[in-house]
Amino acid sequence: MNISLNNKTVTLRDNLFWDIPKDKIDPLKNAPLIVERVLTRGDKNEFADVVNFYGENFFINIAMKLKTLDRKTVNFLSAVFRIKKESFTCYNNR
């Protein structure tokens, strides 16, 4: 599945969005969903591609607001982006 925004395109596996019609996914409106699915079900290439697609700051801001990330994912993001785990909404809601 290809998602395009501002002359940028990212290709993600269709099975990441098995429950949503592909033509209904808006890259801005559904950014939290896209980021969450890639973080929880994507591979390292999809992760890198989505960070590049959205830009690191936008990606981090979305990820920090997600309420459903597991501890392993929060630890990964904390290490990769050098962000305190306590900055993540999901970390504080446990």
mmCIF file with all atom_site columns, C-alpha atoms in Angstrom:
data_model
loop_
_atom_site.group_PDB
_atom_site.id
_atom_site.type_symbol
_atom_site.label_atom_id
_atom_site.label_alt_id
_atom_site.label_comp_id
_atom_site.label_asym_id
_atom_site.label_entity_id
_atom_site.label_seq_id
_atom_site.pdbx_PDB_ins_code
_atom_site.Cartn_x
_atom_site.Cartn_y
_atom_site.Cartn_z
_atom_site.occupancy
_atom_site.B_iso_or_equiv
_atom_site.pdbx_formal_charge
_atom_site.auth_seq_id
_atom_site.auth_comp_id
_atom_site.auth_asym_id
_atom_site.auth_atom_id
_atom_site.pdbx_PDB_model_num
ATOM 1  C CA . MET A 1 1  ? 0.000   0.000  0.000  1.00 0.00 ? 1  MET A CA 1
ATOM 2  C CA . ASN A 1 2  ? 1.346   3.422  -0.934 1.00 0.00 ? 2  ASN A CA 1
ATOM 3  C CA . ILE A 1 3  ? 0.666   6.522  1.146  1.00 0.00 ? 3  ILE A CA 1
ATOM 4  C CA . SER A 1 4  ? 1.518   9.907  -0.350 1.00 0.00 ? 4  SER A CA 1
ATOM 5  C CA . LEU A 1 5  ? 1.895   13.383 1.120  1.00 0.00 ? 5  LEU A CA 1
ATOM 6  C CA . ASN A 1 6  ? 3.660   16.465 -0.264 1.00 0.00 ? 6  ASN A CA 1
ATOM 7  C CA . ASN A 1 7  ? 5.430   14.583 -3.063 1.00 0.00 ? 7  ASN A CA 1
ATOM 8  C CA . LYS A 1 8  ? 6.632   11.919 -0.611 1.00 0.00 ? 8  LYS A CA 1
ATOM 9  C CA . THR A 1 9  ? 5.453   8.339  -0.773 1.00 0.00 ? 9  THR A CA 1
ATOM 10 C CA . VAL A 1 10 ? 5.884   5.506  1.676  1.00 0.00 ? 10 VAL A CA 1
ATOM 11 C CA . THR A 1 11 ? 5.102   1.879  0.876  1.00 0.00 ? 11 THR A CA 1
ATOM 12 C CA . LEU A 1 12 ? 3.737   -0.258 3.699  1.00 0.00 ? 12 LEU A CA 1
ATOM 13 C CA . ARG A 1 13 ? 2.464   -3.814 3.777  1.00 0.00 ? 13 ARG A CA 1
ATOM 14 C CA . ASP A 1 14 ? -1.295  -4.109 3.265  1.00 0.00 ? 14 ASP A CA 1
ATOM 15 C CA . ASN A 1 15 ? -1.647  -6.449 6.231  1.00 0.00 ? 15 ASN A CA 1
ATOM 16 C CA . LEU A 1 16 ? -0.734  -3.625 8.629  1.00 0.00 ? 16 LEU A CA 1
ATOM 17 C CA . PHE A 1 17 ? -4.125  -2.135 7.802  1.00 0.00 ? 17 PHE A CA 1
ATOM 18 C CA . TRP A 1 18 ? -6.202  -5.277 7.369  1.00 0.00 ? 18 TRP A CA 1
ATOM 19 C CA . ASP A 1 19 ? -9.224  -3.703 9.043  1.00 0.00 ? 19 ASP A CA 1
ATOM 20 C CA . ILE A 1 20 ? -9.415  -0.425 7.126  1.00 0.00 ? 20 ILE A CA 1
ATOM 21 C CA . PRO A 1 21 ? -10.244 0.228  3.467  1.00 0.00 ? 21 PRO A CA 1
ATOM 22 C CA . LYS A 1 22 ? -6.938  1.312  1.934  1.00 0.00 ? 22 LYS A CA 1
ATOM 23 C CA . ASP A 1 23 ? -8.541  4.189  0.028  1.00 0.00 ? 23 ASP A CA 1
ATOM 24 C CA . LYS A 1 24 ? -9.857  5.669  3.302  1.00 0.00 ? 24 LYS A CA 1
ATOM 25 C CA . ILE A 1 25 ? -6.441  6.187  4.915  1.00 0.00 ? 25 ILE A CA 1
ATOM 26 C CA . ASP A 1 26 ? -5.462  9.852  5.043  1.00 0.00 ? 26 ASP A CA 1
ATOM 27 C CA . PRO A 1 27 ? -1.750  10.387 5.868  1.00 0.00 ? 27 PRO A CA 1
ATOM 28 C CA . LEU A 1 28 ? -2.408  13.365 8.160  1.00 0.00 ? 28 LEU A CA 1
ATOM 29 C CA . LYS A 1 29 ? -5.752  12.490 9.694  1.00 0.00 ? 29 LYS A CA 1
ATOM 30 C CA . ASN A 1 30 ? -4.679  8.892  10.288 1.00 0.00 ? 30 ASN A CA 1
ATOM 31 C CA . ALA A 1 31 ? -1.048  9.608  11.227 1.00 0.00 ? 31 ALA A CA 1
ATOM 32 C CA . PRO A 1 32 ? -1.500  8.233  14.773 1.00 0.00 ? 32 PRO A CA 1
ATOM 33 C CA . LEU A 1 33 ? -2.908  4.994  13.373 1.00 0.00 ? 33 LEU A CA 1
ATOM 34 C CA . ILE A 1 34 ? -0.121  4.665  10.805 1.00 0.00 ? 34 ILE A CA 1
ATOM 35 C CA . VAL A 1 35 ? 2.598   5.335  13.385 1.00 0.00 ? 35 VAL A CA 1
ATOM 36 C CA . GLU A 1 36 ? 1.024   2.954  15.910 1.00 0.00 ? 36 GLU A CA 1
ATOM 37 C CA . ARG A 1 37 ? 0.670   0.126  13.384 1.00 0.00 ? 37 ARG A CA 1
ATOM 38 C CA . VAL A 1 38 ? 4.238   0.489  12.149 1.00 0.00 ? 38 VAL A CA 1
ATOM 39 C CA . LEU A 1 39 ? 5.586   0.593  15.711 1.00 0.00 ? 39 LEU A CA 1
ATOM 40 C CA . THR A 1 40 ? 3.619   -2.444 16.862 1.00 0.00 ? 40 THR A CA 1
ATOM 41 C CA . ARG A 1 41 ? 3.494   -4.569 13.709 1.00 0.00 ? 41 ARG A CA 1
ATOM 42 C CA . GLY A 1 42 ? 5.988   -3.130 11.235 1.00 0.00 ? 42 GLY A CA 1
ATOM 43 C CA . ASP A 1 43 ? 9.556   -4.119 10.497 1.00 0.00 ? 43 ASP A CA 1
ATOM 44 C CA . LYS A 1 44 ? 12.711  -2.004 10.784 1.00 0.00 ? 44 LYS A CA 1
ATOM 45 C CA . ASN A 1 45 ? 12.497  -0.839 7.166  1.00 0.00 ? 45 ASN A CA 1
ATOM 46 C CA . GLU A 1 46 ? 8.900   0.317  7.581  1.00 0.00 ? 46 GLU A CA 1
ATOM 47 C CA . PHE A 1 47 ? 9.896   2.078  10.802 1.00 0.00 ? 47 PHE A CA 1
ATOM 48 C CA . ALA A 1 48 ? 12.723  3.950  9.048  1.00 0.00 ? 48 ALA A CA 1
ATOM 49 C CA . ASP A 1 49 ? 10.513  4.741  6.050  1.00 0.00 ? 49 ASP A CA 1
ATOM 50 C CA . VAL A 1 50 ? 7.699   6.190  8.182  1.00 0.00 ? 50 VAL A CA 1
ATOM 51 C CA . VAL A 1 51 ? 10.121  8.287  10.259 1.00 0.00 ? 51 VAL A CA 1
ATOM 52 C CA . ASN A 1 52 ? 11.544  9.642  6.992  1.00 0.00 ? 52 ASN A CA 1
ATOM 53 C CA . PHE A 1 53 ? 8.070   10.138 5.497  1.00 0.00 ? 53 PHE A CA 1
ATOM 54 C CA . TYR A 1 54 ? 6.708   12.195 8.406  1.00 0.00 ? 54 TYR A CA 1
ATOM 55 C CA . GLY A 1 55 ? 9.971   13.663 9.637  1.00 0.00 ? 55 GLY A CA 1
ATOM 56 C CA . GLU A 1 56 ? 11.532  12.794 12.972 1.00 0.00 ? 56 GLU A CA 1
ATOM 57 C CA . ASN A 1 57 ? 9.866   15.547 15.029 1.00 0.00 ? 57 ASN A CA 1
ATOM 58 C CA . PHE A 1 58 ? 6.343   14.872 13.753 1.00 0.00 ? 58 PHE A CA 1
ATOM 59 C CA . PHE A 1 59 ? 6.834   11.118 14.197 1.00 0.00 ? 59 PHE A CA 1
ATOM 60 C CA . ILE A 1 60 ? 8.098   11.527 17.770 1.00 0.00 ? 60 ILE A CA 1
ATOM 61 C CA . ASN A 1 61 ? 5.236   13.863 18.702 1.00 0.00 ? 61 ASN A CA 1
ATOM 62 C CA . ILE A 1 62 ? 2.696   11.347 17.423 1.00 0.00 ? 62 ILE A CA 1
ATOM 63 C CA . ALA A 1 63 ? 4.421   8.402  19.132 1.00 0.00 ? 63 ALA A CA 1
ATOM 64 C CA . MET A 1 64 ? 4.613   10.228 22.460 1.00 0.00 ? 64 MET A CA 1
ATOM 65 C CA . LYS A 1 65 ? 0.832   10.792 22.434 1.00 0.00 ? 65 LYS A CA 1
ATOM 66 C CA . LEU A 1 66 ? -0.111  7.180  21.680 1.00 0.00 ? 66 LEU A CA 1
ATOM 67 C CA . LYS A 1 67 ? -1.897  5.469  24.560 1.00 0.00 ? 67 LYS A CA 1
ATOM 68 C CA . THR A 1 68 ? -1.357  1.847  23.566 1.00 0.00 ? 68 THR A CA 1
ATOM 69 C CA . LEU A 1 69 ? 2.379   1.254  23.154 1.00 0.00 ? 69 LEU A CA 1
ATOM 70 C CA . ASP A 1 70 ? 3.910   -1.607 25.112 1.00 0.00 ? 70 ASP A CA 1
ATOM 71 C CA . ARG A 1 71 ? 6.951   -1.205 27.369 1.00 0.00 ? 71 ARG A CA 1
ATOM 72 C CA . LYS A 1 72 ? 9.316   -2.753 24.833 1.00 0.00 ? 72 LYS A CA 1
ATOM 73 C CA . THR A 1 73 ? 8.319   -0.228 22.166 1.00 0.00 ? 73 THR A CA 1
ATOM 74 C CA . VAL A 1 74 ? 8.594   2.686  24.602 1.00 0.00 ? 74 VAL A CA 1
ATOM 75 C CA . ASN A 1 75 ? 12.058  1.492  25.647 1.00 0.00 ? 75 ASN A CA 1
ATOM 76 C CA . PHE A 1 76 ? 13.073  1.226  21.984 1.00 0.00 ? 76 PHE A CA 1
ATOM 77 C CA . LEU A 1 77 ? 11.820  4.727  21.138 1.00 0.00 ? 77 LEU A CA 1
ATOM 78 C CA . SER A 1 78 ? 13.395  6.138  24.277 1.00 0.00 ? 78 SER A CA 1
ATOM 79 C CA . ALA A 1 79 ? 16.777  4.697  23.322 1.00 0.00 ? 79 ALA A CA 1
ATOM 80 C CA . VAL A 1 80 ? 16.632  5.560  19.613 1.00 0.00 ? 80 VAL A CA 1
ATOM 81 C CA . PHE A 1 81 ? 15.427  9.140  20.019 1.00 0.00 ? 81 PHE A CA 1
ATOM 82 C CA . ARG A 1 82 ? 16.950  9.816  23.483 1.00 0.00 ? 82 ARG A CA 1
ATOM 83 C CA . ILE A 1 83 ? 13.614  10.689 25.065 1.00 0.00 ? 83 ILE A CA 1
ATOM 84 C CA . LYS A 1 84 ? 12.702  9.988  28.671 1.00 0.00 ? 84 LYS A CA 1
ATOM 85 C CA . LYS A 1 85 ? 10.204  7.150  28.961 1.00 0.00 ? 85 LYS A CA 1
ATOM 86 C CA . GLU A 1 86 ? 8.117   9.353  31.242 1.00 0.00 ? 86 GLU A CA 1
ATOM 87 C CA . SER A 1 87 ? 7.479   11.653 28.270 1.00 0.00 ? 87 SER A CA 1
ATOM 88 C CA . PHE A 1 88 ? 5.255   9.017  26.656 1.00 0.00 ? 88 PHE A CA 1
ATOM 89 C CA . THR A 1 89 ? 1.542   9.167  27.453 1.00 0.00 ? 89 THR A CA 1
ATOM 90 C CA . CYS A 1 90 ? 1.252   5.385  27.524 1.00 0.00 ? 90 CYS A CA 1
ATOM 91 C CA . TYR A 1 91 ? 4.091   5.097  30.055 1.00 0.00 ? 91 TYR A CA 1
ATOM 92 C CA . ASN A 1 92 ? 2.361   7.448  32.472 1.00 0.00 ? 92 ASN A CA 1
ATOM 93 C CA . ASN A 1 93 ? -1.015  5.712  32.145 1.00 0.00 ? 93 ASN A CA 1
ATOM 94 C CA . ARG A 1 94 ? 0.182   2.407  33.610 1.00 0.00 ? 94 ARG A CA 1
#
